XYZ file of N, CA, C and O in Angstrom:
720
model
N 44.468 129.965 311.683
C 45.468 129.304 312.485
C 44.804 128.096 313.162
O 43.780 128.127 313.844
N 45.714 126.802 312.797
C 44.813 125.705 313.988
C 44.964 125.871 315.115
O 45.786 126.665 315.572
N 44.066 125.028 315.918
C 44.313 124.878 317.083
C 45.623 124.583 317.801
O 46.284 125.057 318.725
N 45.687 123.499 316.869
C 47.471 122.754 317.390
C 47.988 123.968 317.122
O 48.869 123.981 317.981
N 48.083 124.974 316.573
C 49.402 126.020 316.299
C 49.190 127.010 317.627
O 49.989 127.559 318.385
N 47.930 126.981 317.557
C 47.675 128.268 319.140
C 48.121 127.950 319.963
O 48.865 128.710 320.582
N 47.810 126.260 320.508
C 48.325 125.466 321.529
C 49.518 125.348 322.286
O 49.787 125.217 323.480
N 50.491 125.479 320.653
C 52.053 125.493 320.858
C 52.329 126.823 320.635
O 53.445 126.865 321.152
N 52.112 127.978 320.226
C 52.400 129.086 320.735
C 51.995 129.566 321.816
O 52.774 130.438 322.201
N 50.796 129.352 322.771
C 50.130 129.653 323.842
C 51.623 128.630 324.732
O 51.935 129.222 325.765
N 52.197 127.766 324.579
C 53.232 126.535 325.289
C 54.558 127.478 325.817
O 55.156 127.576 326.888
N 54.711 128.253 324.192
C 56.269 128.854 324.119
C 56.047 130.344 325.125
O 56.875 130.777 325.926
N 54.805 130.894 324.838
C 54.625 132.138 325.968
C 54.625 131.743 327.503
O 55.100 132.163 328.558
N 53.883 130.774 327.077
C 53.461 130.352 329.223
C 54.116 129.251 329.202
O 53.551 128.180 328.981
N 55.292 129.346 329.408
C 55.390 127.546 329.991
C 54.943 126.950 330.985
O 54.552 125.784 330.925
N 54.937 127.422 331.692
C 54.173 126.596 333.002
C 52.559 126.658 333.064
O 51.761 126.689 334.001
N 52.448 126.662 331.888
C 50.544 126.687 331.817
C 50.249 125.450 331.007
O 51.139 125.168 330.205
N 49.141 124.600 331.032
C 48.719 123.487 329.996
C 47.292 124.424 329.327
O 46.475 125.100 329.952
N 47.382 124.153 327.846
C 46.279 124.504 327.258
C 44.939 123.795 327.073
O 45.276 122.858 326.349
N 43.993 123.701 327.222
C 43.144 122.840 326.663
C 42.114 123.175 326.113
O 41.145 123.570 326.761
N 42.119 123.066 324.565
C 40.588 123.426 323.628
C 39.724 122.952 324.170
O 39.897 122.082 325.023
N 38.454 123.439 323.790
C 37.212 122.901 324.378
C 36.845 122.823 323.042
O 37.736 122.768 322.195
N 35.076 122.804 322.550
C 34.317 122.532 321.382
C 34.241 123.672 320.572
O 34.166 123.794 319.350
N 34.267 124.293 321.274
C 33.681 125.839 321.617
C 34.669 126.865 321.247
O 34.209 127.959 320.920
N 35.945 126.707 321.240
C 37.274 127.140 321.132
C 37.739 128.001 322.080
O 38.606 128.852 321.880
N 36.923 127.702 323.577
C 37.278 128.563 324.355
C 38.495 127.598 325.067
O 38.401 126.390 324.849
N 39.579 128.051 325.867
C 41.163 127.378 326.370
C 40.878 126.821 327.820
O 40.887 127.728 328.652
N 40.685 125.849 328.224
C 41.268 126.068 329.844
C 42.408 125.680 329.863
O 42.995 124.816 329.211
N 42.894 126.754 331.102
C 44.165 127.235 331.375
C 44.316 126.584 332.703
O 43.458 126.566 333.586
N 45.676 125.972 332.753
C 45.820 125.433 334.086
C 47.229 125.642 334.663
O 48.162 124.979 334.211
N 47.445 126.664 335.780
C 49.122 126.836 336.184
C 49.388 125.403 336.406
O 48.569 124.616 336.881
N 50.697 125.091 335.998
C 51.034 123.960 336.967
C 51.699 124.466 337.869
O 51.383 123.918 338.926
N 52.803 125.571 338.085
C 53.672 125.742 339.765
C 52.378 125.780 340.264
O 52.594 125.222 341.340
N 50.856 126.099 340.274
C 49.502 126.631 341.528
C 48.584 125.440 340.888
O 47.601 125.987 340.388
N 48.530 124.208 340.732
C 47.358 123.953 340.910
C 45.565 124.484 341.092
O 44.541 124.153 340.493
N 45.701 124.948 341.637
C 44.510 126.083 342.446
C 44.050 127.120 341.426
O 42.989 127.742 341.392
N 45.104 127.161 340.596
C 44.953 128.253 339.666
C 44.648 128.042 338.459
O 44.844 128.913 337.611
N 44.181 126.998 338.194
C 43.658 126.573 337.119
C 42.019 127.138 336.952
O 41.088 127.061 337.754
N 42.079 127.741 335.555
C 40.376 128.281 335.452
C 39.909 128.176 333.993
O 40.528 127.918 332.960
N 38.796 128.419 334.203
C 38.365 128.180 332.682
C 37.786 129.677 332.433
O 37.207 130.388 333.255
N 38.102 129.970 331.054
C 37.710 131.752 330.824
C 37.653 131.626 329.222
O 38.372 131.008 328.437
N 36.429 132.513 329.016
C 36.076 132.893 327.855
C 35.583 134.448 328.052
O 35.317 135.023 329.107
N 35.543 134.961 326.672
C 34.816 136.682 327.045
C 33.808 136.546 327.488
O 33.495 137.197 328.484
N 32.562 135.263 326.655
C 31.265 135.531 327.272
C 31.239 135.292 328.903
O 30.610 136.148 329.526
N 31.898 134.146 329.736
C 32.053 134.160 331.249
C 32.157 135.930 331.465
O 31.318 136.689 331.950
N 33.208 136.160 331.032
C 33.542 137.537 332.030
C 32.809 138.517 331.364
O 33.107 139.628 331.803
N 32.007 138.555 330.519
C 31.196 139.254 330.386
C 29.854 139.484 331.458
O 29.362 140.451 332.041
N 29.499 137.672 331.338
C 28.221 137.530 332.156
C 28.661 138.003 333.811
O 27.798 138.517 334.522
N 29.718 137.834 334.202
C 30.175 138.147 335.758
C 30.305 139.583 335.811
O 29.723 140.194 336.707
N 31.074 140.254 334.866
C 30.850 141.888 334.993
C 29.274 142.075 335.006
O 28.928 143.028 335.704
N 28.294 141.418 334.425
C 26.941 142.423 334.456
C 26.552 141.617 336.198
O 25.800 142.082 337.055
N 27.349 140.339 336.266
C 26.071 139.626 337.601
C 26.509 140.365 339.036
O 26.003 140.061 340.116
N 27.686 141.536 338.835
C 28.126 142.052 340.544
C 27.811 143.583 339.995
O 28.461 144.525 340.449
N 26.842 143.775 339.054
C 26.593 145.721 339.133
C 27.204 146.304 339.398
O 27.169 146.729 340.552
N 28.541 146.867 338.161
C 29.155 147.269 338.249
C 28.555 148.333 337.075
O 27.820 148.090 336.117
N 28.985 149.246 337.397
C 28.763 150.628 336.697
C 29.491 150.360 335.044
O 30.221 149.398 334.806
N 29.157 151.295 334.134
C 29.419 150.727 333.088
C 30.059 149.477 332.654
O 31.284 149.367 332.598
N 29.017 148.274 332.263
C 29.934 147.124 332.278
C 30.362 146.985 330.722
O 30.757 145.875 330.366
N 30.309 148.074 329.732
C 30.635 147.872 328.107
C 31.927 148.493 328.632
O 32.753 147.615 328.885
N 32.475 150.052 328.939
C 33.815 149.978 329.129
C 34.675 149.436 330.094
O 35.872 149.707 330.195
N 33.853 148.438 331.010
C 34.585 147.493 332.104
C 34.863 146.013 330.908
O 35.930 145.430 330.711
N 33.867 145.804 330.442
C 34.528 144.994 329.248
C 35.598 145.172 328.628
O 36.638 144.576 328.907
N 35.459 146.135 327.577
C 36.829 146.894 326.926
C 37.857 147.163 327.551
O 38.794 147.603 326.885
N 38.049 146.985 329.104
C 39.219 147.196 329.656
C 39.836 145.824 329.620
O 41.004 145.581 329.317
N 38.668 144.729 330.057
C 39.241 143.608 330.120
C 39.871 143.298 328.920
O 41.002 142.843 329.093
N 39.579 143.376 327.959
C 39.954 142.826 326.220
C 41.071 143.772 326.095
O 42.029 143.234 325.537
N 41.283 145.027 326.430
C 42.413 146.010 326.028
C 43.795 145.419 327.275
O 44.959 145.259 326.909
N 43.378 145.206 328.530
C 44.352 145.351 329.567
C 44.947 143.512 329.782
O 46.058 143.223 330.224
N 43.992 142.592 329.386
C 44.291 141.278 329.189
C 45.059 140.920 327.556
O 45.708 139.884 327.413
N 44.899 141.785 326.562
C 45.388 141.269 325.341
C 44.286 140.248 324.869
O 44.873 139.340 324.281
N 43.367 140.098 324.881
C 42.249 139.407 324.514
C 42.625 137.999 325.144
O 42.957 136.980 324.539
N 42.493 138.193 326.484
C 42.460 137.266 327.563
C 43.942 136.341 327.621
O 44.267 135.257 328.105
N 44.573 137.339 326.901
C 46.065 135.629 326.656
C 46.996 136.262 327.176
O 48.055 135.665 326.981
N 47.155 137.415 327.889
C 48.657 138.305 328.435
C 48.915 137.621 329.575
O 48.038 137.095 330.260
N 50.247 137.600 329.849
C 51.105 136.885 331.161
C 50.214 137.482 332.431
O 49.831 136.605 333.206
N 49.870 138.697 332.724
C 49.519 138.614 333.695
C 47.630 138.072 334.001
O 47.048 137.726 335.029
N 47.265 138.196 332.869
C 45.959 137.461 332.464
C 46.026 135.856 333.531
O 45.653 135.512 334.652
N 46.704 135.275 332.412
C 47.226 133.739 332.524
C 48.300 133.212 333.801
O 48.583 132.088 334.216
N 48.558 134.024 334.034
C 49.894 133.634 335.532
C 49.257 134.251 336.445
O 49.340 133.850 337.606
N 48.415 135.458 336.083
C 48.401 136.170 337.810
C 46.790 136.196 337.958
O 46.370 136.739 338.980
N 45.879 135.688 337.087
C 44.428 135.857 336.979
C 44.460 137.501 337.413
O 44.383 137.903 338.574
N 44.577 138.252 336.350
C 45.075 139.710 336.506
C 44.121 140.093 335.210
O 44.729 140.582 334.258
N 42.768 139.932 335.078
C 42.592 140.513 333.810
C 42.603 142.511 333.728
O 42.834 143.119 332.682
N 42.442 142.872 334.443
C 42.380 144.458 333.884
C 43.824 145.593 334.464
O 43.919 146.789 334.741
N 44.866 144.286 334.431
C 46.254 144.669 334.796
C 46.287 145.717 336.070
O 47.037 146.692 336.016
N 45.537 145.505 337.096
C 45.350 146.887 338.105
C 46.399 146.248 339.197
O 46.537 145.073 339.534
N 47.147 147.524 339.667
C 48.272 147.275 340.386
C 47.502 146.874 341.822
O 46.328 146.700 342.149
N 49.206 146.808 342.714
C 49.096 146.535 343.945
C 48.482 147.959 344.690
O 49.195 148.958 344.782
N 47.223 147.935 345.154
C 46.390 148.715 346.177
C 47.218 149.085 347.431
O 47.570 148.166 348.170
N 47.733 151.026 347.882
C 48.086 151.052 348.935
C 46.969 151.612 350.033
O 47.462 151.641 351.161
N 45.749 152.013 349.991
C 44.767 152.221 350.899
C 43.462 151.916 350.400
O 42.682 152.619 351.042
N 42.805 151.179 349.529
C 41.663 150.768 349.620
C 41.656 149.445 350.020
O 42.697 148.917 350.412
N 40.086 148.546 349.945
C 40.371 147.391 350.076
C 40.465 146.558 348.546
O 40.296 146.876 347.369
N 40.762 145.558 349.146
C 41.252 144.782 348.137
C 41.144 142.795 347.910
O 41.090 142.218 348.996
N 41.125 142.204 347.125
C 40.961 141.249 347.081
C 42.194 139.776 346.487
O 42.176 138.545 346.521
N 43.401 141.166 345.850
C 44.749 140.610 345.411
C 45.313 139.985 346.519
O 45.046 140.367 347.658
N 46.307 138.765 346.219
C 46.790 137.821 347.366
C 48.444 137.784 347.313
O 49.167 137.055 347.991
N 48.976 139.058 346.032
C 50.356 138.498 345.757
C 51.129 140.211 346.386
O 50.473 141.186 346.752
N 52.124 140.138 346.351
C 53.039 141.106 347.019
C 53.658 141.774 346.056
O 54.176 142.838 346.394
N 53.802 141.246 344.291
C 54.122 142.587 343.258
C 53.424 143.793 343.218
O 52.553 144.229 343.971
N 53.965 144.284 342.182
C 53.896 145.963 342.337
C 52.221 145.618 341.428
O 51.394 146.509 341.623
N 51.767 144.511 340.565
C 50.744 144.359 339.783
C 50.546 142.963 340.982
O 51.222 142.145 341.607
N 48.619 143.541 340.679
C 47.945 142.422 341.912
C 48.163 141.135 340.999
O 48.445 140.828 339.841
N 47.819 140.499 342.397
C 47.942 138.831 341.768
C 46.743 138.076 342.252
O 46.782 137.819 343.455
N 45.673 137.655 341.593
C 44.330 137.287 342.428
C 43.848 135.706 342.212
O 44.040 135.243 341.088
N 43.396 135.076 342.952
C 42.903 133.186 343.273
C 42.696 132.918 341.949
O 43.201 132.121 341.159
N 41.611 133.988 341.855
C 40.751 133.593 340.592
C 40.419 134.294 339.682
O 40.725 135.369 340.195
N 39.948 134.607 338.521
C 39.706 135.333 337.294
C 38.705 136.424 338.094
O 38.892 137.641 338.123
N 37.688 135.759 338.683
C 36.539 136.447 338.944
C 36.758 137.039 340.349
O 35.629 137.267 340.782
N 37.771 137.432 341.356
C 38.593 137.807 342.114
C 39.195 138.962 341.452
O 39.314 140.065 341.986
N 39.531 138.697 340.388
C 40.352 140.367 339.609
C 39.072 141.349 339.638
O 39.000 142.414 340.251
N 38.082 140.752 338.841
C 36.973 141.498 338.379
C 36.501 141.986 339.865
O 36.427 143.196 340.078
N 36.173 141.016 340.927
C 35.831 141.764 342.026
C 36.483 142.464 342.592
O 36.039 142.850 343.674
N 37.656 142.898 342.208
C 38.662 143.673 342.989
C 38.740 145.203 342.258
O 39.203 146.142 342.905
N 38.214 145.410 340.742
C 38.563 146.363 340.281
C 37.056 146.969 340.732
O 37.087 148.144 341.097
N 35.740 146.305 340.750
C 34.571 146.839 341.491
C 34.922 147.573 343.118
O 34.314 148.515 343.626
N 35.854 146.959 343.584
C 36.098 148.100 344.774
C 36.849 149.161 344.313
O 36.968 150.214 344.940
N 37.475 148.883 343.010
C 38.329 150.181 342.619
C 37.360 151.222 342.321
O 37.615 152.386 342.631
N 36.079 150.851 341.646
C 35.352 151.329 340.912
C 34.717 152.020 342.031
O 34.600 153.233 341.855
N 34.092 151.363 343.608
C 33.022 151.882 344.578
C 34.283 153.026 345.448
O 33.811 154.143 345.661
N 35.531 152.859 345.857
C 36.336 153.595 346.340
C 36.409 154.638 344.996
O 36.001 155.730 345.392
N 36.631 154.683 344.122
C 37.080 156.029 343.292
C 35.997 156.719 343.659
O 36.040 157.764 344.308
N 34.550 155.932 343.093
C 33.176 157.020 343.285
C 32.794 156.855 344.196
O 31.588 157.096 344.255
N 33.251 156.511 345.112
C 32.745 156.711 346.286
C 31.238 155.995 346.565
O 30.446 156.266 347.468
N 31.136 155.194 345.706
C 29.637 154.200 345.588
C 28.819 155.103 344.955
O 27.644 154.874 345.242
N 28.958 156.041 344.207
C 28.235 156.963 343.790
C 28.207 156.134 342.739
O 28.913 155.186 342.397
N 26.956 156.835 342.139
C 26.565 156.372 339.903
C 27.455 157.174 339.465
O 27.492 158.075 340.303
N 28.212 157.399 338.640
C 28.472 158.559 337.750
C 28.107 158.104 336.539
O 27.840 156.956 336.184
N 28.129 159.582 335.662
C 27.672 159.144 334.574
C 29.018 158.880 333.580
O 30.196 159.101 333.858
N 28.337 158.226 332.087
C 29.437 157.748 331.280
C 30.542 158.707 331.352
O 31.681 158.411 331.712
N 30.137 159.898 330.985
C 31.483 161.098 330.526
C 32.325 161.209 331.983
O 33.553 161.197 332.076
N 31.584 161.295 332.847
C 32.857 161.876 334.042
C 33.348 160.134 334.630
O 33.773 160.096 335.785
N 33.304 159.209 334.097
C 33.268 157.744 334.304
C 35.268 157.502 333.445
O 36.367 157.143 333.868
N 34.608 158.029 331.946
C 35.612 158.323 330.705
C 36.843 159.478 331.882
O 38.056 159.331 332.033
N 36.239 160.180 332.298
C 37.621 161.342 332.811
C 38.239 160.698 334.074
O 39.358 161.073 334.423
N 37.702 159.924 334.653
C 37.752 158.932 335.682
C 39.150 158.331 335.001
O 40.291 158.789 335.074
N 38.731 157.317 334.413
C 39.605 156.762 333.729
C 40.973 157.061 332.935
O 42.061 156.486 332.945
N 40.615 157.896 332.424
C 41.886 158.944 332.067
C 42.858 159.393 332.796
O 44.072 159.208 332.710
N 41.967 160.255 333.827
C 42.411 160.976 335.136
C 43.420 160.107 335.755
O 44.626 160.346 335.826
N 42.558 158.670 336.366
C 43.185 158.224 337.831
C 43.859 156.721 337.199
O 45.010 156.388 337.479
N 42.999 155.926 336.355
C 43.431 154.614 335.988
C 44.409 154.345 335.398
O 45.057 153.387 335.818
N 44.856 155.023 334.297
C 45.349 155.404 333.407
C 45.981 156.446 332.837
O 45.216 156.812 331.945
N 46.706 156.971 332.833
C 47.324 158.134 332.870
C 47.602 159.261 331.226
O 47.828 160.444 330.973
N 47.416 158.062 330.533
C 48.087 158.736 329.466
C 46.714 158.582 328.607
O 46.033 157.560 328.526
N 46.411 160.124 327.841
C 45.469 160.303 326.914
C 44.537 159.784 326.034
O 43.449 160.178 325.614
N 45.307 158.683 325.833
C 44.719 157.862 324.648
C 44.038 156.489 325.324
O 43.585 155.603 324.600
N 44.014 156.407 326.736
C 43.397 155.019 326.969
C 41.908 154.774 326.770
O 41.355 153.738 326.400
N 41.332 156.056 327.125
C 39.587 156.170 326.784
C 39.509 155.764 325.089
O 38.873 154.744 324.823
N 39.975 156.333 324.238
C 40.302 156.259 322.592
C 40.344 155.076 322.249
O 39.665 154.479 321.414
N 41.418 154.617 323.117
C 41.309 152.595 323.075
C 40.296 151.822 323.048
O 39.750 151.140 322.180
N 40.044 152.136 324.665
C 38.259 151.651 324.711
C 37.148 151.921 323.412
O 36.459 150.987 323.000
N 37.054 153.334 322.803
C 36.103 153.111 321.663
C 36.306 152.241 321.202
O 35.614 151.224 321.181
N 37.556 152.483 320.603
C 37.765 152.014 319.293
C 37.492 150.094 319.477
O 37.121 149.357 318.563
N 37.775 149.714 320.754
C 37.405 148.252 320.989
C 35.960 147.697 320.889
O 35.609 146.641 320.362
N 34.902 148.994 321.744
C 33.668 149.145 321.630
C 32.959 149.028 320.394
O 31.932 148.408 320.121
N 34.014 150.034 319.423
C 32.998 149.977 318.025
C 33.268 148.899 316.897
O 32.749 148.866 315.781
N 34.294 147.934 317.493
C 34.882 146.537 316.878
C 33.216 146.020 316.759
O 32.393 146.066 317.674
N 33.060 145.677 315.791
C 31.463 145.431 315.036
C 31.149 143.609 316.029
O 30.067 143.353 316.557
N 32.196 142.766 316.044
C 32.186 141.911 316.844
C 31.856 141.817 318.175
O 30.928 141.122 318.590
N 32.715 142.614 318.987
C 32.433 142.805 320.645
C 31.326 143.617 320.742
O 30.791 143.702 321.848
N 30.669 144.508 319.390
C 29.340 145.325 319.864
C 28.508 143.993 319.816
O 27.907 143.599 320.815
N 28.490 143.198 318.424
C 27.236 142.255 318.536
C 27.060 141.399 320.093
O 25.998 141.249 320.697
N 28.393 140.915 320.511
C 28.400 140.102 321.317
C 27.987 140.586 322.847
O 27.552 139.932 323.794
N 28.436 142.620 322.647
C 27.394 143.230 324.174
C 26.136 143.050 323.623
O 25.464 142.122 324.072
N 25.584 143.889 322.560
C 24.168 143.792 322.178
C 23.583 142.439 322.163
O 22.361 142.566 322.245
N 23.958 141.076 322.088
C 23.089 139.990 321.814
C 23.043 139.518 323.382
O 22.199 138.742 323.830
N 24.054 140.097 324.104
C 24.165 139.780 326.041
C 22.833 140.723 326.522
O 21.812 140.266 327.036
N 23.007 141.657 326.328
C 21.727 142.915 326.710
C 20.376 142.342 326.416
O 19.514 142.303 327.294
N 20.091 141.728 324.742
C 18.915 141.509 324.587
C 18.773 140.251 325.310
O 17.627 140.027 325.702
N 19.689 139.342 325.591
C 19.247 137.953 326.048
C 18.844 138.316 327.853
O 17.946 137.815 328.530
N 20.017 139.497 328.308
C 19.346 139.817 329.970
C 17.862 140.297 329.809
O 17.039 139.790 330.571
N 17.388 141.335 328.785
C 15.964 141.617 329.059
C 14.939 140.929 328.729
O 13.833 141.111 329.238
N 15.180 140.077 327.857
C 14.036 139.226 327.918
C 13.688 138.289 328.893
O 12.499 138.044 329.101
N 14.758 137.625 329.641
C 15.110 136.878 330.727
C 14.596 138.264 331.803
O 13.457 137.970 332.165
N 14.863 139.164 332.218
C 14.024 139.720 332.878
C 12.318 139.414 332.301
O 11.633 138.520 332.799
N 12.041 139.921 331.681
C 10.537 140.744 330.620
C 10.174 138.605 331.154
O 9.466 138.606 332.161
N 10.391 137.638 330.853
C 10.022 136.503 331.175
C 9.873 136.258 332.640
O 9.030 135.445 333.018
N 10.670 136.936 333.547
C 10.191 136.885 334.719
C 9.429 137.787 335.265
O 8.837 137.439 336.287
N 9.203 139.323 334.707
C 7.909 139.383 334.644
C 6.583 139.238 334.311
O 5.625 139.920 334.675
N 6.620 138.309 333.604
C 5.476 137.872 333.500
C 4.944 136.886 334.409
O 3.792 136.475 334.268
């Protein structure tokens, strides 16, 4: 598909959004009703921001983003900088700025910091491990059976593994270089 065709289908979904290719084929997205709300987003960005605020598993905090955004292009992605579709919060804290029943946040990287308090309020700032992380998710996020199943199956997409695995090896050597 060209560009020009994404462009004008990305037009007919969002109207009030302007598209713009980069080199790279990543979009910036710009509301026009919000000004302000204009951002630039690719997976690798929100990849690198899930690992830079230590967040507990950041491969199925990925896979949520890619499953709960539609691979970054869903209305509430693009209108509400909403990537992991998490509703309006009635007793934790929070970082959403809009009054629907689904948060509405400044910025891309505002969602992501907002589901990390989801993440430190569920566990209580505790580690857990992967499996009771998976029942977590099931349990409280998500309700219905098959959302953990999702996540594999996104995980074992041979693409999004290379692209965690080539992120992992590029953080440790970049560590392993600063120790030296």
């Amino acid at each position: 598909m060209t560009m020009f065709l994404k462009n004008v289908i990305l037009l007919l979904l969002f109207p009030n959004v302007i598209c713009c290719p980069t080199q790279d084929n990543t979009i910036i997205l710009e509301n026009n009703l919000n000004p302000n709300k204009g951002f630039f987003l690719s997976k690798e960005h929100v990849w690198e921001y899930i690992n830079s605020i230590n967040i507990q598993h950041p491969d199925l905090v990925y896979a949520q983003v890619i499953l709960e955004s539609g691979h970054l292009k869903s209305y509430k992605c693009v209108n509400d900088c909403n990537l992991l579709g998490m509703k309006r919060p009635r007793r934790r804290p929070t970082t959403q700025i809009g009054k629907k029943d689904f948060s509405v946040y400044e910025t891309w990287q505002s969602s992501i910091d907002d589901y990390k308090l989801w993440q430190d309020y569920t566990t209580r700032n505790c580690k857990v491990s992967r499996k009771k992380y998976l029942i977590i998710l099931d349990k409280i996020y998500c309700k219905h059976g098959s959302y953990t199943n999702k996540l594999r199956t996104i995980l074992s997409n041979s693409s999004i593994k290379t692209r965690l695995n080539s992120r992992n090896t590029e953080r440790k050597d970049s560590i392993n270089d600063t120790a030296k």
